[in-house]
Coordinates of N, CA and C in Angstrom, one line a residue:
X1 N 11.1 15.1 26.1 CA 9.7 14.3 25.5 C 9.9 13.7 24.1
X2 N 9.4 12.3 23.9 CA 9.6 12.1 22.4 C 8.7 12.7 21.2
X3 N 9.3 13.3 20.3 CA 8.4 14.1 19.3 C 8.5 13.7 17.9
X4 N 7.8 13.3 17.3 CA 7.6 13.4 15.7 C 7.0 14.6 15.0
X5 N 7.9 15.2 14.1 CA 7.3 16.3 13.6 C 7.4 15.8 12.1
X6 N 6.3 16.0 11.2 CA 6.1 16.0 9.9 C 6.0 17.2 9.5
X7 N 6.4 17.3 7.9 CA 6.3 18.6 6.9 C 6.4 18.1 5.7
X8 N 6.3 18.9 4.8 CA 6.2 18.5 3.5 C 4.7 18.5 2.6
X9 N 3.8 18.1 3.7 CA 2.6 18.3 2.9 C 2.2 19.4 2.0
X10 N 0.9 19.5 1.4 CA 0.4 20.7 0.6 C -0.4 20.2 -0.3
X11 N -0.6 21.1 -1.5 CA -1.8 21.1 -2.5 C -1.0 20.6 -3.7
X12 N -1.4 19.7 -4.5 CA -0.6 19.1 -5.6 C -1.9 18.8 -6.7
X13 N -1.1 18.8 -7.8 CA -2.4 18.5 -8.9 C -1.6 17.0 -9.1
X14 N -3.1 16.3 -9.8 CA -3.0 14.6 -9.9 C -1.6 14.6 -10.6
X15 N -0.9 13.3 -10.3 CA 0.3 13.0 -11.1 C 1.7 13.9 -10.8
X16 N 1.3 14.5 -9.5 CA 2.4 15.5 -9.2 C 3.0 14.7 -8.0
X17 N 4.2 15.1 -7.7 CA 4.7 14.9 -6.4 C 5.1 15.5 -5.0
X18 N 4.9 14.7 -3.9 CA 5.7 15.4 -2.6 C 6.5 14.6 -1.9
X19 N 7.3 15.4 -1.1 CA 8.0 14.6 -0.3 C 7.7 15.0 1.3
X20 N 7.3 14.1 1.9 CA 6.9 14.4 3.4 C 8.5 13.9 4.4
X21 N 8.3 14.7 5.4 CA 9.4 14.2 6.2 C 8.7 14.1 7.8
X22 N 9.6 13.3 8.4 CA 9.1 12.8 9.9 C 10.4 12.8 10.6
X23 N 10.8 13.9 11.4 CA 12.0 14.2 12.4 C 11.6 13.8 13.7
X24 N 12.5 13.2 14.1 CA 12.2 12.6 15.4 C 13.3 13.1 16.5
X25 N 12.7 13.5 17.8 CA 13.7 13.9 18.6 C 13.5 12.9 20.0
X26 N 14.5 13.1 20.7 CA 14.8 12.4 22.0 C 15.2 11.0 21.9
X27 N 14.8 10.4 21.0 CA 14.9 8.8 20.5 C 15.8 8.5 19.2
X28 N 16.6 7.8 19.1 CA 17.2 7.1 17.9 C 16.5 6.6 16.9
X29 N 16.7 6.8 15.7 CA 15.8 6.1 14.5 C 16.9 4.3 14.8
X30 N 17.8 4.4 15.4 CA 18.4 3.0 15.0 C 17.7 2.1 15.8
X31 N 17.0 2.2 16.8 CA 16.3 1.3 17.5 C 14.8 1.1 17.1
X32 N 14.0 1.8 16.5 CA 12.7 1.9 16.4 C 12.1 1.8 14.6
X33 N 11.4 1.4 14.3 CA 10.7 1.3 13.0 C 9.9 2.6 13.2
X34 N 9.7 3.2 11.7 CA 8.9 4.3 11.6 C 7.9 4.0 10.5
X35 N 6.4 4.5 10.6 CA 5.8 4.2 9.8 C 5.1 5.4 9.3
X36 N 4.2 5.3 8.2 CA 3.1 6.6 8.0 C 1.9 6.0 7.8
X37 N 1.0 6.4 8.1 CA -0.2 6.0 8.0 C -1.2 7.4 7.9
X38 N -2.5 7.0 7.2 CA -3.1 8.6 6.9 C -4.6 8.3 7.1
X39 N -5.3 9.2 7.4 CA -6.6 9.4 7.6 C -7.2 10.3 6.7
X40 N -8.4 10.0 6.0 CA -9.1 10.9 5.0 C -10.7 10.9 5.6
X41 N -11.0 12.2 5.8 CA -12.5 12.6 6.0 C -13.6 11.2 5.8
X42 N -14.3 10.8 6.9 CA -15.0 9.6 6.8 C -14.5 8.6 6.5
X43 N -13.1 8.1 6.5 CA -12.6 7.1 6.4 C -11.9 6.7 7.4
X44 N -11.5 5.3 7.6 CA -10.5 4.6 8.3 C -9.5 5.0 8.4
X45 N -8.4 5.0 9.3 CA -6.9 5.2 9.3 C -7.0 4.2 8.6
X46 N -5.6 4.3 7.5 CA -4.9 3.2 6.6 C -3.4 3.4 7.1
X47 N -2.9 2.2 7.2 CA -1.2 2.1 7.2 C -1.1 2.3 5.6
X48 N 0.2 2.9 5.4 CA 0.7 3.4 4.0 C 1.9 2.7 3.7
X49 N 3.1 2.7 5.0 CA 4.0 2.4 4.5 C 5.1 2.4 6.1
X50 N 6.1 1.6 5.9 CA 6.8 1.5 7.3 C 8.1 0.7 6.8
X51 N 9.4 1.4 7.5 CA 10.4 1.0 7.3 C 11.1 0.5 8.6
X52 N 11.8 -0.5 8.9 CA 12.4 -1.2 9.8 C 13.4 -0.4 10.3
X53 N 13.9 -0.7 11.5 CA 15.0 -0.3 12.1 C 16.4 -1.3 12.2
X54 N 16.1 -2.5 11.9 CA 17.1 -3.3 11.7 C 17.8 -3.3 10.6
X55 N 17.1 -3.8 9.4 CA 17.7 -3.7 8.2 C 17.4 -3.2 7.0
X56 N 16.4 -2.0 7.4 CA 15.9 -1.0 6.6 C 14.8 -1.6 5.8
X57 N 14.0 -2.8 6.1 CA 13.2 -3.5 5.3 C 11.9 -2.3 5.1
X58 N 11.3 -2.5 3.9 CA 10.2 -1.7 3.7 C 9.3 -2.4 3.4
X59 N 7.7 -1.6 3.8 CA 6.4 -2.3 3.7 C 5.5 -0.8 3.1
X60 N 4.9 -1.3 2.2 CA 3.6 -0.5 1.4 C 2.4 -1.4 1.3
X61 N 1.4 -0.5 1.4 CA 0.2 -0.9 1.3 C -0.3 -0.8 -0.3
X62 N -0.9 -2.1 -0.6 CA -1.0 -2.3 -2.2 C -1.4 -0.9 -3.1
X63 N -2.1 0.0 -2.5 CA -2.6 1.2 -3.2 C -1.5 2.1 -3.6
X64 N -0.5 2.1 -3.2 CA 0.7 2.9 -3.1 C 2.0 2.6 -3.6
X65 N 2.0 0.9 -3.6 CA 3.1 0.5 -4.3 C 3.5 0.8 -6.0
X66 N 5.0 1.2 -6.0 CA 5.2 1.5 -7.2 C 5.3 3.1 -7.1
X67 N 4.7 3.6 -6.4 CA 4.4 5.3 -6.3 C 5.0 5.8 -5.0
X68 N 5.1 5.3 -4.1 CA 5.6 6.0 -2.7 C 7.0 5.4 -2.3
X69 N 7.9 5.8 -1.8 CA 8.9 5.3 -1.4 C 9.4 5.8 0.0
X70 N 9.8 4.9 1.0 CA 10.0 5.1 2.4 C 11.3 5.1 2.3
X71 N 12.0 6.1 3.1 CA 13.6 6.0 3.5 C 14.0 6.5 4.7
X72 N 15.2 6.3 5.0 CA 15.6 7.0 6.4 C 17.0 7.6 6.5
X73 N 17.2 8.6 7.0 CA 18.5 9.3 7.4 C 18.8 9.2 8.8
X74 N 19.5 8.2 9.1 CA 19.6 8.2 10.5 C 20.5 9.4 11.2
X75 N 21.5 9.7 10.4 CA 22.1 10.7 10.6 C 21.4 12.1 11.2
X76 N 20.4 12.0 10.6 CA 19.3 13.5 10.7 C 18.3 13.2 11.5
X77 N 18.3 11.6 12.0 CA 17.1 11.2 12.8 C 15.5 11.7 11.9
X78 N 15.7 11.5 10.7 CA 14.6 11.7 9.8 C 13.8 10.5 9.1
X79 N 12.9 10.4 8.8 CA 12.3 9.2 7.7 C 11.6 10.6 6.5
X80 N 11.7 9.6 5.6 CA 11.0 10.6 4.3 C 10.2 9.8 3.5
X81 N 8.9 10.2 3.3 CA 7.7 9.4 2.2 C 8.0 10.3 0.9
X82 N 8.5 9.7 0.0 CA 8.5 10.6 -1.5 C 7.3 9.8 -1.8
X83 N 6.3 10.5 -2.5 CA 5.1 10.1 -3.0 C 5.3 10.8 -4.4
X84 N 5.3 9.9 -5.5 CA 5.0 10.2 -6.8 C 3.7 9.8 -7.5
X85 N 3.2 10.1 -8.6 CA 2.3 9.7 -9.2 C 0.6 10.0 -8.6
X86 N 0.7 11.3 -7.7 CA -0.3 11.3 -6.8 C -1.7 11.4 -7.7
X87 N -2.8 10.4 -6.8 CA -4.1 10.2 -7.1 C -4.8 11.3 -6.1
X88 N -6.2 11.8 -6.5 CA -7.0 12.1 -5.7 C -7.2 11.4 -4.3
X89 N -7.3 10.0 -4.8 CA -7.8 9.4 -3.9 C -6.3 9.4 -2.6
X90 N -5.2 9.8 -2.8 CA -4.4 10.3 -1.7 C -4.5 11.3 -0.8
X91 N -5.3 12.0 -1.0 CA -5.9 13.1 0.1 C -6.2 12.8 1.3
X92 N -5.6 13.1 2.0 CA -5.7 12.9 3.5 C -4.7 13.6 4.6
X93 N -5.0 13.5 6.0 CA -3.8 13.8 6.8 C -3.1 12.7 6.8
X94 N -1.3 13.0 6.7 CA -0.4 12.1 6.9 C 0.5 12.0 8.1
X95 N 0.4 10.8 8.8 CA 1.1 10.8 10.2 C 2.2 10.3 10.1
X96 N 3.3 10.3 10.8 CA 4.4 9.4 11.0 C 4.3 8.7 12.3
X97 N 4.6 7.5 12.9 CA 4.4 7.0 14.2 C 5.5 5.9 14.2
X98 N 5.9 5.8 15.5 CA 7.1 5.1 15.9 C 6.5 3.7 16.4
X99 N 6.9 2.6 16.2 CA 7.1 1.3 16.0 C 8.2 0.4 16.9
X100 N 8.2 -0.4 17.7 CA 9.1 -1.6 17.8 C 9.6 -2.1 16.7
X101 N 8.4 -2.7 15.9 CA 8.5 -3.6 14.5 C 7.7 -2.9 13.7
X102 N 7.9 -3.2 12.5 CA 6.7 -2.7 11.5 C 5.5 -3.8 11.7
X103 N 4.4 -3.4 11.9 CA 3.1 -4.1 11.8 C 2.5 -4.4 13.5
X104 N 3.7 -4.0 14.4 CA 3.1 -3.8 15.5 C 2.4 -2.3 16.2
X105 N 2.3 -2.7 17.1 CA 1.5 -1.0 18.0 C 2.4 0.3 17.3
X106 N 1.9 1.2 17.3 CA 2.6 2.3 17.5 C 2.4 3.2 19.2
X107 N 3.6 3.6 19.5 CA 3.6 4.0 21.0 C 3.6 5.8 20.8
X108 N 4.1 6.5 19.7 CA 3.7 7.6 19.5 C 3.6 8.3 17.8
X109 N 3.1 9.1 17.7 CA 2.8 9.6 16.5 C 2.9 11.2 16.6
X110 N 2.8 11.5 15.2 CA 3.0 13.4 15.2 C 1.8 13.9 15.0
X111 N 1.8 15.2 14.9 CA 0.5 16.0 14.9 C -0.2 15.7 13.2
X112 N 0.3 15.2 12.3 CA 0.3 15.2 10.8 C 0.3 16.2 9.9
X113 N 0.2 15.9 8.8 CA 0.6 16.7 7.8 C -0.5 16.7 6.5
X114 N -1.4 17.7 6.1 CA -2.3 17.9 5.1 C -1.6 17.5 3.8
X115 N -2.5 16.4 2.9 CA -1.9 15.9 1.6 C -3.1 16.5 0.7
X116 N -3.0 17.1 -0.1 CA -4.4 17.5 -0.9 C -4.2 16.8 -2.1
X117 N -4.7 16.4 -3.1 CA -4.4 16.3 -4.5 C -5.5 16.6 -5.1
X118 N -5.5 17.6 -5.8 CA -6.7 18.1 -6.6 C -6.2 19.1 -7.7
X119 N -7.2 18.8 -9.1 CA -6.8 19.9 -10.0 C -7.9 21.0 -10.0

């Protein structure tokens, strides 16, 4: 069964950093794009970032550009989201999801990990 398992969330002060991990099982990251989206209470789901399978092109929503970095380690079948200079508005549950291509529909996603930015 395809699985995506997120980890690395937690409570951090504004300006702090966290690194989220998305470990994939059963399928190889060599053939799929992986993206992160987030959902905060009372807000719509928002796509945050995506990394393609072909050339590891990366994409970011405007609000996180320059602060977040997505990367992949195909040997570990894991995708990372390094989040720096965190702001209270980054507070949300973060999910990783599988795509054939970035910008397309996702077919699997994980259970999510909570990120809370607060002093």
